[in-house]
Each structure stands twice: as structure tokens, then as C-alpha cells.
Amino acid sequence: MPLSTMKRVLLKLSGEVLMGDQQFGIDPAFVMELAKEVKAAKETGLEICLVIGGGNIFRGMAGAAQGMDRAQADYMGMLATVMNALAMQNALEQIGVQTRVQSAVQMDQVCEPVIRRRAERHLEKGRVVIFAAGVGAPYFTTDSGAALRAAEMRCDALLKGTSVDGVYDSDPKKNSDAKRFETVTYSKVLADDLKVMDASAVALCRDNNIPIVVFSIREQGNLARVIAGEGVQTIVTNEKK
Ligand code: UDP
């Protein structure tokens, strides 16, 4: 499907983009910039589901590497994603975009639980739905959460906004000859272990035929360009080109 004909998308932002130029945590000014990008995308008429990572605050693997119990550390990571979701909700509502946060770990005082039919209704009413806490289980990541919600909400694509402008055949930070793919198949991503999303997320998208669009969210206006089909990105699909 051409990107410009999409009706509903899931936008996944890694936690690190919320740091702005900081080394850790949340930079409210940068979160506001991201919120403006989301608002501009919404104004094109798209229905938007959002999933935000937690790596700017806590990653379970990092905790486990320092001797913590992995599952316990992952629960902390999931809570970090809820903090990021609330920060994004705050920024979006400050600029007039109505939102609801739905968390896979129930937190009644803070946000709604994940209820698909309710999420559908929010989208119909023009609200952005922010899905927090990934899949709600340890040993997963928010990439898997994003793939799961994209399938569940029947999104036309999973847009992965990150710090690089697509998928490369090797690490562009280490290799100046690294080449960016315009399109690449799920099978190649999995077979060559290309750094897109973790394997379970890629497999879920492959099995449900959800294109993954990898692009840089750090450049102003890029999300709108990608949605218009004009941006710099890599599209991961089943089609061989
Ligand atoms: N996490 C988890 N289950 C999930 C989603 C997230 O356990 O379904 C935990 C995991 O510890 C992960 C952390 O939350 O490291 C933050 O998420 P992620 O690493 O995906 O964030 P990102 O890299 O996108 O910022």
C-alpha cells in the first residue's frame, strides 16, 4: 500500500528520542517537538496509535547485566514506558490533541487498561491512543508491543521513528560505506540480523503483513514527509523488489 493512502498507523518512538540532547530521562521541550510532529500527522486525517519505549529511563537487560533479576528489571522498564506515555500525553494535550493512555499493566488511577474496543472508539472520536507498558510481560520489548498493537488495531503500517533514517546493510556509525535499503524483506532482516526491531516484533509484522517503515524522527517535519510518501525511509515488507 502506498504510504500516502494509509488510514490508521501505529507510531513507535524509542525512549531515547525523548531525551533530546540529554544523556538520560525526559526533555520536555523535545517531547513537545515530537508532539507537534504527531499533531501535524494527525491533521492529515490519519488515525494514530502511539507506542513509546522506555530506554531513556530503564532497560531490563541493563538491570540484568548489573545482577538484577531479569523479570524484576523488566517490570521496572515497563513502568518507565508508562512515564514516557504520560509525558507525551501531557505534551499532546497542551497543543490541543486529545489522547488516552492505555497500559498493559493495570494502573487505574493513572490511565486506562488496554481494551481494544475502547481504543477503537477513541480513534473514531479523533483521539490519539498511547499504548504503554509494551505487551505487559517481561522478556519482551516495546517493539513487540508495537507490533502486537499494530496487528490488534489493524493498522496499515508500523512507523518506527528512531535516530537513524532507515535500515542499513551495516552500522552507518561505524562504516562510512554502509548502504541504506529503500525496501527490504522481513526474511532478509531476520536472516541477516539487520538492526530494525527485535526478531519477535519483525516476525509478528511479517505474519500479519504489516509494513514496517523505519525513519528518523529527529528531523523536523520528517514524519509528515514519510506519511506523504516523500520521506527518506526504509520499508520492510514481504515484497521482493
Ligand atoms: N519491557 C518489557 N516488556 C514489554 C515492553 C517493555 O519487559 O512488553 C521492558 C524491558 O525491560 C525493556 C524496557 O521495558 O527494556 C523498555 O522498553 P524498550 O527497551 O523496548 O524501550 P526502547 O528501546 O524502545 O526505548
Short mmCIF file of C-alpha atoms and ligand atoms in Angstrom, two decimals:
data_model
loop_
_atom_site.label_atom_id
_atom_site.label_comp_id
_atom_site.label_asym_id
_atom_site.label_seq_id
_atom_site.Cartn_x
_atom_site.Cartn_y
_atom_site.Cartn_z
CA MET A 1 0.00 0.00 0.00
CA PRO A 2 1.43 3.45 -0.85
CA LEU A 3 2.14 5.29 2.38
CA SER A 4 0.01 8.25 1.28
CA THR A 5 -3.17 6.10 1.28
CA MET A 6 -2.82 4.85 4.87
CA LYS A 7 -5.76 5.47 7.21
CA ARG A 8 -4.50 4.19 10.53
CA VAL A 9 -0.91 3.85 11.65
CA LEU A 10 0.97 2.82 14.73
CA LEU A 11 3.87 5.14 15.51
CA LYS A 12 6.61 3.61 17.65
CA LEU A 13 9.08 6.02 19.22
CA SER A 14 12.08 4.66 21.07
CA GLY A 15 12.52 6.10 24.53
CA GLU A 16 15.88 7.59 23.58
CA VAL A 17 14.28 10.17 21.29
CA LEU A 18 12.52 11.69 24.32
CA MET A 19 15.92 12.54 25.83
CA GLY A 20 16.58 15.20 23.17
CA ASP A 21 20.25 16.06 23.65
CA GLN A 22 20.35 14.83 27.23
CA GLN A 23 22.01 11.57 28.24
CA PHE A 24 19.06 10.30 30.26
CA GLY A 25 15.42 10.91 31.07
CA ILE A 26 12.85 13.19 29.50
CA ASP A 27 13.47 16.57 27.86
CA PRO A 28 10.04 18.26 27.96
CA ALA A 29 10.98 20.71 25.20
CA PHE A 30 11.92 17.87 22.87
CA VAL A 31 8.81 15.89 23.81
CA MET A 32 6.84 18.97 22.76
CA GLU A 33 8.61 18.96 19.38
CA LEU A 34 7.65 15.32 18.93
CA ALA A 35 4.07 16.11 19.94
CA LYS A 36 3.93 18.78 17.22
CA GLU A 37 5.06 16.19 14.67
CA VAL A 38 2.29 13.86 15.83
CA LYS A 39 -0.25 16.68 15.66
CA ALA A 40 0.78 17.53 12.09
CA ALA A 41 0.45 13.87 11.11
CA LYS A 42 -2.98 13.69 12.70
CA GLU A 43 -4.13 16.78 10.86
CA THR A 44 -3.65 14.90 7.58
CA GLY A 45 -6.65 12.80 8.71
CA LEU A 46 -4.73 9.75 9.93
CA GLU A 47 -5.81 7.76 12.97
CA ILE A 48 -2.78 7.41 15.21
CA CYS A 49 -1.82 4.81 17.79
CA LEU A 50 1.39 5.51 19.66
CA VAL A 51 3.81 3.21 21.47
CA ILE A 52 6.76 4.72 23.31
CA GLY A 53 9.76 2.80 24.61
CA GLY A 54 11.45 3.27 27.95
CA GLY A 55 15.14 3.03 27.17
CA ASN A 56 15.74 6.68 28.15
CA ILE A 57 14.88 5.70 31.73
CA PHE A 58 15.39 1.97 32.26
CA ARG A 59 16.03 -1.18 30.24
CA GLY A 60 15.55 -4.60 31.78
CA MET A 61 18.63 -6.01 30.03
CA ALA A 62 20.81 -3.28 31.54
CA GLY A 63 19.49 -4.09 35.02
CA ALA A 64 20.07 -7.81 34.45
CA ALA A 65 23.64 -7.10 33.29
CA GLN A 66 24.24 -5.48 36.68
CA GLY A 67 22.99 -8.53 38.53
CA MET A 68 19.27 -7.81 38.89
CA ASP A 69 16.67 -10.46 38.34
CA ARG A 70 15.67 -10.05 34.68
CA ALA A 71 11.90 -10.20 35.15
CA GLN A 72 12.04 -7.71 38.02
CA ALA A 73 14.17 -5.35 35.92
CA ASP A 74 11.74 -5.72 33.00
CA TYR A 75 8.85 -4.67 35.21
CA MET A 76 10.81 -1.52 36.01
CA GLY A 77 11.32 -0.99 32.26
CA MET A 78 7.58 -1.31 31.69
CA LEU A 79 6.92 1.34 34.33
CA ALA A 80 9.40 3.61 32.52
CA THR A 81 7.29 3.34 29.36
CA VAL A 82 4.24 4.49 31.34
CA MET A 83 6.14 7.60 32.48
CA ASN A 84 7.06 8.37 28.87
CA ALA A 85 3.47 7.81 27.75
CA LEU A 86 2.24 10.30 30.37
CA ALA A 87 4.87 12.85 29.29
CA MET A 88 3.72 12.51 25.67
CA GLN A 89 0.06 12.70 26.69
CA ASN A 90 0.78 15.92 28.56
CA ALA A 91 2.57 17.48 25.59
CA LEU A 92 -0.10 16.45 23.07
CA GLU A 93 -2.94 17.78 25.21
CA GLN A 94 -1.09 21.08 25.75
CA ILE A 95 -1.32 21.63 22.00
CA GLY A 96 -4.94 20.55 21.75
CA VAL A 97 -4.63 16.90 20.70
CA GLN A 98 -6.97 14.70 22.71
CA THR A 99 -5.39 11.46 23.89
CA ARG A 100 -5.93 8.41 26.03
CA VAL A 101 -3.21 6.27 27.57
CA GLN A 102 -3.93 2.54 27.80
CA SER A 103 -1.47 0.48 29.81
CA ALA A 104 -0.86 -3.26 29.53
CA VAL A 105 -0.07 -3.19 33.28
CA GLN A 106 -3.22 -2.05 35.02
CA MET A 107 -2.87 1.31 36.75
CA ASP A 108 -6.39 2.57 37.36
CA GLN A 109 -5.53 5.90 38.94
CA VAL A 110 -3.23 6.88 36.13
CA CYS A 111 -4.63 5.56 32.85
CA GLU A 112 -6.99 3.07 31.24
CA PRO A 113 -6.23 -0.61 30.83
CA VAL A 114 -5.78 -1.88 27.26
CA ILE A 115 -9.27 -2.53 25.88
CA ARG A 116 -9.30 -2.87 22.11
CA ARG A 117 -12.90 -1.85 21.55
CA ARG A 118 -12.48 1.19 23.72
CA ALA A 119 -9.31 2.09 21.83
CA GLU A 120 -11.28 1.81 18.57
CA ARG A 121 -13.84 4.26 19.93
CA HIS A 122 -11.13 6.73 20.95
CA LEU A 123 -9.69 6.63 17.44
CA GLU A 124 -13.15 7.17 15.93
CA LYS A 125 -13.51 10.25 18.12
CA GLY A 126 -10.21 11.60 16.84
CA ARG A 127 -8.13 10.82 19.91
CA VAL A 128 -4.57 9.57 19.78
CA VAL A 129 -4.28 6.31 21.75
CA ILE A 130 -0.96 5.84 23.53
CA PHE A 131 -0.31 2.21 24.41
CA ALA A 132 2.01 1.89 27.41
CA ALA A 133 3.84 -1.00 29.14
CA GLY A 134 4.55 -2.94 25.95
CA VAL A 135 2.87 -6.33 25.90
CA GLY A 136 2.65 -6.30 29.71
CA ALA A 137 5.07 -9.17 30.21
CA PRO A 138 8.80 -9.39 30.95
CA TYR A 139 11.26 -10.71 28.34
CA PHE A 140 9.58 -8.57 25.68
CA THR A 141 10.26 -5.09 24.36
CA THR A 142 8.12 -2.19 23.27
CA ASP A 143 8.93 -3.14 19.65
CA SER A 144 6.96 -6.33 20.24
CA GLY A 145 4.30 -4.25 21.98
CA ALA A 146 4.14 -2.00 18.91
CA ALA A 147 3.82 -4.97 16.52
CA LEU A 148 1.13 -6.53 18.71
CA ARG A 149 -0.94 -3.35 18.93
CA ALA A 150 -0.48 -2.65 15.21
CA ALA A 151 -1.93 -6.10 14.45
CA GLU A 152 -4.67 -5.86 17.06
CA MET A 153 -5.75 -2.39 15.91
CA ARG A 154 -5.44 -3.36 12.23
CA CYS A 155 -3.01 -0.56 11.44
CA ASP A 156 -1.92 -0.09 7.84
CA ALA A 157 1.72 0.27 8.88
CA LEU A 158 4.06 0.37 11.83
CA LEU A 159 6.10 3.56 11.62
CA LYS A 160 9.29 3.24 13.62
CA GLY A 161 10.65 6.70 14.41
CA THR A 162 14.22 6.45 15.58
CA SER A 163 17.60 8.19 15.42
CA VAL A 164 18.64 6.75 12.03
CA ASP A 165 16.95 7.33 8.70
CA GLY A 166 16.37 3.70 7.75
CA VAL A 167 17.81 0.21 7.66
CA TYR A 168 21.44 -0.18 6.54
CA ASP A 169 23.42 -3.22 5.44
CA SER A 170 25.94 -2.43 8.22
CA ASP A 171 26.17 0.09 11.05
CA PRO A 172 26.36 3.56 9.40
CA LYS A 173 28.00 4.98 12.55
CA LYS A 174 30.92 2.55 12.16
CA ASN A 175 31.06 2.03 8.39
CA SER A 176 31.01 5.05 6.05
CA ASP A 177 30.22 2.71 3.10
CA ALA A 178 27.05 1.40 4.76
CA LYS A 179 24.13 1.38 2.31
CA ARG A 180 20.54 2.19 3.19
CA PHE A 181 17.82 -0.06 1.78
CA GLU A 182 14.79 1.58 0.15
CA THR A 183 12.86 -1.63 0.77
CA VAL A 184 13.91 -4.90 2.35
CA THR A 185 12.03 -8.11 3.13
CA TYR A 186 11.23 -9.36 6.64
CA SER A 187 13.12 -12.56 5.80
CA LYS A 188 16.31 -10.67 4.95
CA VAL A 189 16.02 -8.57 8.12
CA LEU A 190 15.72 -11.76 10.16
CA ALA A 191 18.31 -13.83 8.26
CA ASP A 192 20.96 -11.07 8.26
CA ASP A 193 20.06 -9.87 11.75
CA LEU A 194 19.65 -6.29 10.46
CA LYS A 195 19.04 -3.83 13.25
CA VAL A 196 15.40 -2.82 12.79
CA MET A 197 13.40 -4.22 15.66
CA ASP A 198 13.78 -7.36 17.69
CA ALA A 199 13.06 -10.63 15.90
CA SER A 200 9.73 -11.36 17.60
CA ALA A 201 8.40 -7.95 16.53
CA VAL A 202 9.58 -8.42 12.93
CA ALA A 203 8.06 -11.92 12.81
CA LEU A 204 4.71 -10.66 14.10
CA CYS A 205 4.64 -7.96 11.42
CA ARG A 206 5.63 -10.50 8.75
CA ASP A 207 2.91 -12.94 9.79
CA ASN A 208 0.29 -10.20 9.72
CA ASN A 209 1.64 -8.45 6.64
CA ILE A 210 2.17 -5.10 8.38
CA PRO A 211 4.81 -2.96 6.62
CA ILE A 212 7.44 -1.50 8.94
CA VAL A 213 8.58 1.98 7.95
CA VAL A 214 11.88 2.96 9.58
CA PHE A 215 12.70 6.68 9.53
CA SER A 216 14.42 9.41 11.54
CA ILE A 217 12.09 11.27 13.88
CA ARG A 218 14.85 13.69 14.85
CA GLU A 219 14.48 15.82 11.72
CA GLN A 220 11.67 18.31 11.86
CA GLY A 221 8.78 17.57 9.51
CA ASN A 222 10.04 14.10 8.64
CA LEU A 223 7.03 12.21 9.97
CA ALA A 224 4.72 14.27 7.72
CA ARG A 225 7.03 13.68 4.73
CA VAL A 226 7.09 9.93 5.36
CA ILE A 227 3.30 9.84 5.59
CA ALA A 228 3.04 11.76 2.32
CA GLY A 229 5.27 9.10 0.76
CA GLU A 230 8.08 11.62 0.24
CA GLY A 231 10.42 10.98 3.15
CA VAL A 232 13.73 9.19 3.49
CA GLN A 233 12.96 5.81 4.97
CA THR A 234 13.27 2.05 4.59
CA ILE A 235 10.13 -0.03 4.16
CA VAL A 236 10.22 -3.63 5.38
CA THR A 237 7.63 -5.80 3.59
CA ASN A 238 7.06 -9.27 2.15
CA GLU A 239 7.58 -8.00 -1.38
CA LYS A 240 10.89 -8.52 -3.13
CA LYS A 241 11.97 -5.60 -5.27
N1 UDP B 1 9.58 -4.14 28.67
C1 UDP B 1 9.09 -5.41 29.00
N2 UDP B 1 8.02 -5.91 28.31
C2 UDP B 1 7.41 -5.23 27.31
C3 UDP B 1 7.90 -3.95 26.98
C4 UDP B 1 8.98 -3.42 27.67
O1 UDP B 1 9.61 -6.06 29.88
O2 UDP B 1 6.43 -5.74 26.74
C5 UDP B 1 10.67 -3.56 29.45
C6 UDP B 1 12.04 -4.08 29.05
O3 UDP B 1 12.83 -4.17 30.22
C7 UDP B 1 12.57 -3.00 28.16
C8 UDP B 1 12.03 -1.74 28.82
O4 UDP B 1 10.73 -2.16 29.25
O5 UDP B 1 13.99 -2.96 28.12
C9 UDP B 1 11.94 -0.53 27.95
O6 UDP B 1 11.42 -0.84 26.69
P1 UDP B 1 12.32 -0.84 25.36
O7 UDP B 1 13.69 -1.37 25.66
O8 UDP B 1 11.55 -1.54 24.31
O9 UDP B 1 12.41 0.72 25.03
P2 UDP B 1 13.11 1.47 23.80
O10 UDP B 1 14.35 0.73 23.43
O11 UDP B 1 12.13 1.47 22.67
O12 UDP B 1 13.34 2.84 24.32
#
